[in-house]
């Protein structure tokens, strides 16, 4: 079936480096993608989103890139800090078919560890 | 922090017990969700309530019974659970037709 998945389960970087977390999706009809961050003992927290009619979107220290040709999504974190250590999930939002709610399909997650 | 609270934060129960998880949102949203998060598995959507009406039951066993008495509250009633039901149960809320969902901190459930 359709799914959203991550290439790498773990990523370890030094403080100050840039981090790139990747995600592959298989549903070409998906029109909305979200990145969430989940710290230990907390629920997922929204980081940034992107619509399928965009290739790139920037936030504060984060950038999301969408390549629809190869169905690939990435999250770039600039100047990574120890506080960025968490599990990062991409999610695909399916609202096709006239549903009245957002139906998120999550990837497995990537563990990001930032070393001081 | 996110406007979505969950109680209890931790719960240990036997297979014959009956317990309930509670979720409350203070964001004025009108859609609420239950997710299950197990180790090494993606978040799994369990139930969706939109405008207080259940609109999604993602093949969840009947030992899990949701209840949404109003747009701010969501419950998950548990009975005769199995050890494999041990997981983090997350509640989320959103505006109907909105893409972003706001998550609570979760209830860590252990079934003995």
CSV table of C-alpha atoms in Angstrom, one decimal:
chain,number,residue,atom,x,y,z
A,1,UNK,CA,0.0,0.0,0.0
A,2,UNK,CA,1.0,3.6,0.0
A,3,UNK,CA,3.4,4.6,2.7
A,4,UNK,CA,5.8,7.3,3.9
A,5,UNK,CA,9.2,6.1,5.0
A,6,UNK,CA,12.6,7.3,6.1
A,7,UNK,CA,16.0,6.3,4.6
A,8,UNK,CA,18.1,6.6,7.8
A,9,UNK,CA,16.9,5.6,11.3
A,10,UNK,CA,19.7,7.6,13.0
A,11,UNK,CA,21.8,10.7,12.4
A,12,UNK,CA,24.6,11.9,14.6
A,13,UNK,CA,26.1,15.4,14.1
A,14,UNK,CA,28.3,17.8,15.9
A,15,UNK,CA,26.9,21.0,17.3
A,16,UNK,CA,27.0,23.8,14.7
A,17,UNK,CA,26.9,21.4,11.7
A,18,UNK,CA,24.0,21.4,9.3
A,19,UNK,CA,21.7,18.3,9.4
A,20,UNK,CA,19.7,16.8,6.6
A,21,UNK,CA,16.9,14.3,7.3
A,22,UNK,CA,15.4,12.5,4.4
A,23,UNK,CA,12.0,11.0,3.7
A,24,UNK,CA,10.6,9.0,0.8
A,25,UNK,CA,6.9,8.9,0.0
A,26,UNK,CA,5.0,6.7,-2.4
A,27,UNK,CA,1.6,8.4,-2.9
A,28,UNK,CA,2.0,10.7,-5.9
A,29,UNK,CA,-1.4,12.2,-5.2
A,30,UNK,CA,-0.3,13.6,-1.8
A,31,UNK,CA,-0.6,17.3,-1.7
A,32,UNK,CA,0.7,18.2,1.7
A,33,UNK,CA,3.6,17.2,3.9
A,34,UNK,CA,4.6,18.0,7.4
A,35,UNK,CA,7.7,17.6,9.5
A,36,UNK,CA,7.3,16.9,13.2
A,37,UNK,CA,9.9,16.8,16.0
A,38,UNK,CA,9.4,14.5,19.0
A,39,UNK,CA,11.5,15.0,22.1
A,40,UNK,CA,11.7,12.4,24.8
A,41,UNK,CA,8.6,12.3,26.9
A,42,UNK,CA,6.6,14.6,24.6
A,43,UNK,CA,4.2,14.4,21.8
A,44,UNK,CA,5.2,15.3,18.2
A,45,UNK,CA,5.6,19.0,17.7
A,46,UNK,CA,5.0,20.8,14.3
A,47,UNK,CA,8.1,22.1,12.7
A,48,UNK,CA,7.3,23.1,9.1
A,49,UNK,CA,5.0,22.1,6.3
A,50,UNK,CA,5.0,22.3,2.5
A,51,UNK,CA,2.3,22.0,-0.2
A,52,UNK,CA,2.9,19.9,-3.3
A,53,UNK,CA,2.9,23.0,-5.5
A,54,UNK,CA,6.1,24.2,-3.8
A,55,UNK,CA,9.7,23.0,-4.0
A,56,UNK,CA,11.1,24.7,-1.0
A,57,UNK,CA,10.0,26.4,2.1
A,58,UNK,CA,12.1,28.0,4.8
A,59,UNK,CA,11.5,28.6,8.5
A,60,UNK,CA,13.7,29.6,11.3
A,61,UNK,CA,16.9,27.5,10.9
A,62,UNK,CA,14.9,24.9,9.0
A,63,UNK,CA,14.2,24.3,5.3
A,64,UNK,CA,12.0,21.7,3.7
A,65,UNK,CA,12.7,20.6,0.2
A,66,UNK,CA,10.2,18.7,-1.9
A,67,UNK,CA,11.2,16.7,-5.1
A,68,UNK,CA,8.0,15.4,-6.6
A,69,UNK,CA,9.9,13.8,-9.5
A,70,UNK,CA,11.5,11.2,-7.1
A,71,UNK,CA,8.9,11.5,-4.4
A,72,UNK,CA,11.5,12.8,-1.9
A,73,UNK,CA,11.2,15.1,1.1
A,74,UNK,CA,14.0,16.5,3.2
A,75,UNK,CA,14.4,18.6,6.3
A,76,UNK,CA,17.5,20.7,6.6
A,77,UNK,CA,18.5,22.1,10.0
A,78,UNK,CA,21.1,24.8,10.0
A,79,UNK,CA,23.6,25.2,12.8
A,80,UNK,CA,22.3,22.2,14.7
A,81,UNK,CA,22.1,22.6,18.4
A,82,UNK,CA,21.9,20.0,21.2
A,83,UNK,CA,18.3,21.1,21.7
A,84,UNK,CA,17.6,19.8,18.3
A,85,UNK,CA,18.2,16.2,19.4
A,86,UNK,CA,14.9,14.4,19.0
A,87,UNK,CA,13.1,12.0,16.6
A,88,UNK,CA,12.0,13.6,13.4
A,89,UNK,CA,9.0,12.4,11.5
A,90,UNK,CA,7.7,13.3,8.1
A,91,UNK,CA,4.0,12.9,7.6
A,92,UNK,CA,1.8,12.9,4.5
A,93,UNK,CA,-1.6,14.5,4.8
A,94,UNK,CA,-4.3,12.9,2.8
A,95,UNK,CA,-7.4,15.0,2.4
A,96,UNK,CA,-8.5,13.6,-0.9
A,97,UNK,CA,-12.0,12.2,-1.2
A,98,UNK,CA,-13.7,15.0,0.5
A,99,UNK,CA,-12.8,14.1,4.1
A,100,UNK,CA,-13.6,16.6,6.7
A,101,UNK,CA,-10.4,16.1,8.6
A,102,UNK,CA,-6.7,15.7,8.1
A,103,UNK,CA,-5.5,12.1,7.8
A,104,UNK,CA,-1.8,11.9,8.6
A,105,UNK,CA,0.4,9.0,7.5
A,106,UNK,CA,3.7,9.0,9.3
A,107,UNK,CA,7.1,7.7,8.5
A,108,UNK,CA,9.1,5.7,10.9
A,109,UNK,CA,11.2,8.5,12.2
A,110,UNK,CA,14.9,9.5,12.3
A,111,UNK,CA,16.7,9.9,15.6
A,112,UNK,CA,18.9,13.0,15.5
A,113,UNK,CA,21.7,13.2,18.1
A,114,UNK,CA,23.7,16.4,18.4
A,115,UNK,CA,27.0,16.2,20.1
A,116,UNK,CA,28.3,19.3,21.9
B,1,UNK,CA,2.4,23.7,26.0
B,2,UNK,CA,0.6,22.7,22.9
B,3,UNK,CA,-2.9,23.3,24.3
B,4,UNK,CA,-3.6,19.6,24.3
B,5,UNK,CA,-3.4,17.7,27.7
B,6,UNK,CA,-3.6,14.1,28.4
B,7,UNK,CA,-4.1,12.2,31.7
B,8,UNK,CA,-2.8,10.0,33.1
B,9,UNK,CA,0.8,10.4,31.7
B,10,UNK,CA,1.6,6.8,32.8
B,11,UNK,CA,-0.7,3.8,33.3
B,12,UNK,CA,0.0,0.3,34.3
B,13,UNK,CA,-2.8,-2.1,34.1
B,14,UNK,CA,-3.6,-5.8,34.2
B,15,UNK,CA,-5.3,-7.6,31.3
B,16,UNK,CA,-8.6,-7.8,33.3
B,17,UNK,CA,-8.7,-4.1,34.3
B,18,UNK,CA,-10.8,-1.4,32.9
B,19,UNK,CA,-9.3,2.1,32.6
B,20,UNK,CA,-9.8,5.2,30.6
B,21,UNK,CA,-7.5,7.7,29.0
B,22,UNK,CA,-8.5,11.4,28.8
B,23,UNK,CA,-7.6,14.1,26.4
B,24,UNK,CA,-8.6,17.7,26.5
B,25,UNK,CA,-7.8,20.5,24.0
B,26,UNK,CA,-7.9,24.2,24.7
B,27,UNK,CA,-7.5,25.4,21.1
B,28,UNK,CA,-11.0,25.7,19.9
B,29,UNK,CA,-10.5,22.8,17.5
B,30,UNK,CA,-13.3,20.6,16.3
B,31,UNK,CA,-11.5,17.4,15.2
B,32,UNK,CA,-9.7,15.1,17.6
B,33,UNK,CA,-7.6,12.0,17.0
B,34,UNK,CA,-6.2,9.0,18.8
B,35,UNK,CA,-2.8,7.6,17.7
B,36,UNK,CA,-0.8,4.6,18.9
B,37,UNK,CA,2.9,4.8,19.0
B,38,UNK,CA,4.8,1.6,19.4
B,39,UNK,CA,8.5,1.1,19.4
B,40,UNK,CA,10.0,0.7,15.9
B,41,UNK,CA,6.7,1.4,14.2
B,42,UNK,CA,5.2,4.5,12.7
B,43,UNK,CA,2.5,6.3,14.5
B,44,UNK,CA,-0.8,4.5,13.8
B,45,UNK,CA,-4.0,6.4,13.5
B,46,UNK,CA,-6.7,4.7,15.6
B,47,UNK,CA,-9.8,7.0,15.7
B,48,UNK,CA,-10.9,10.3,14.3
B,49,UNK,CA,-13.7,12.5,15.6
B,50,UNK,CA,-14.9,15.4,13.4
B,51,UNK,CA,-17.5,17.7,14.8
B,52,UNK,CA,-18.0,15.2,17.7
B,53,UNK,CA,-18.9,12.4,15.2
B,54,UNK,CA,-16.6,9.4,14.8
B,55,UNK,CA,-15.5,9.5,11.1
B,56,UNK,CA,-12.6,7.0,11.2
B,57,UNK,CA,-12.1,3.7,12.9
B,58,UNK,CA,-8.8,2.3,11.6
B,59,UNK,CA,-9.5,-1.4,12.2
B,60,UNK,CA,-9.0,-1.0,15.9
B,61,UNK,CA,-10.0,-4.0,18.2
B,62,UNK,CA,-13.2,-3.5,20.2
B,63,UNK,CA,-11.2,-3.6,23.4
B,64,UNK,CA,-10.5,0.0,22.6
B,65,UNK,CA,-13.6,2.2,22.8
B,66,UNK,CA,-13.4,5.9,22.1
B,67,UNK,CA,-15.8,8.6,23.3
B,68,UNK,CA,-16.1,12.2,22.4
B,69,UNK,CA,-18.7,14.0,24.6
B,70,UNK,CA,-17.9,17.4,23.2
B,71,UNK,CA,-15.4,19.1,20.9
B,72,UNK,CA,-12.9,19.7,23.7
B,73,UNK,CA,-12.8,16.2,25.3
B,74,UNK,CA,-11.8,12.8,24.0
B,75,UNK,CA,-11.6,9.5,25.9
B,76,UNK,CA,-10.3,6.1,25.2
B,77,UNK,CA,-11.8,3.4,27.2
B,78,UNK,CA,-9.7,0.3,27.7
B,79,UNK,CA,-10.8,-3.2,28.7
B,80,UNK,CA,-9.3,-6.7,28.6
B,81,UNK,CA,-6.1,-5.4,26.9
B,82,UNK,CA,-3.2,-7.5,25.8
B,83,UNK,CA,0.5,-7.0,26.6
B,84,UNK,CA,1.0,-6.1,22.9
B,85,UNK,CA,-1.2,-3.1,23.5
B,86,UNK,CA,1.5,-1.5,25.6
B,87,UNK,CA,2.5,1.7,23.8
B,88,UNK,CA,2.4,5.5,23.9
B,89,UNK,CA,-1.1,6.7,23.1
B,90,UNK,CA,-1.2,10.1,21.6
B,91,UNK,CA,-4.2,12.5,21.3
B,92,UNK,CA,-4.2,15.2,18.7
B,93,UNK,CA,-6.6,18.0,17.6
B,94,UNK,CA,-7.1,20.2,14.7
B,95,UNK,CA,-9.5,22.4,12.9
B,96,UNK,CA,-11.7,20.5,10.6
B,97,UNK,CA,-10.1,20.5,7.1
B,98,UNK,CA,-6.9,21.9,8.5
B,99,UNK,CA,-3.6,20.0,7.9
B,100,UNK,CA,-1.7,20.7,11.1
B,101,UNK,CA,-2.5,18.6,14.1
B,102,UNK,CA,-1.5,19.5,17.6
B,103,UNK,CA,-0.4,16.6,19.8
B,104,UNK,CA,-0.6,16.0,23.5
B,105,UNK,CA,2.3,14.5,25.5
B,106,UNK,CA,0.8,11.1,25.4
B,107,UNK,CA,-0.1,8.4,27.9
B,108,UNK,CA,2.5,5.7,28.4
B,109,UNK,CA,0.5,2.5,28.8
B,110,UNK,CA,1.9,-0.8,30.1
B,111,UNK,CA,-0.3,-3.9,30.1
B,112,UNK,CA,1.0,-6.7,32.4
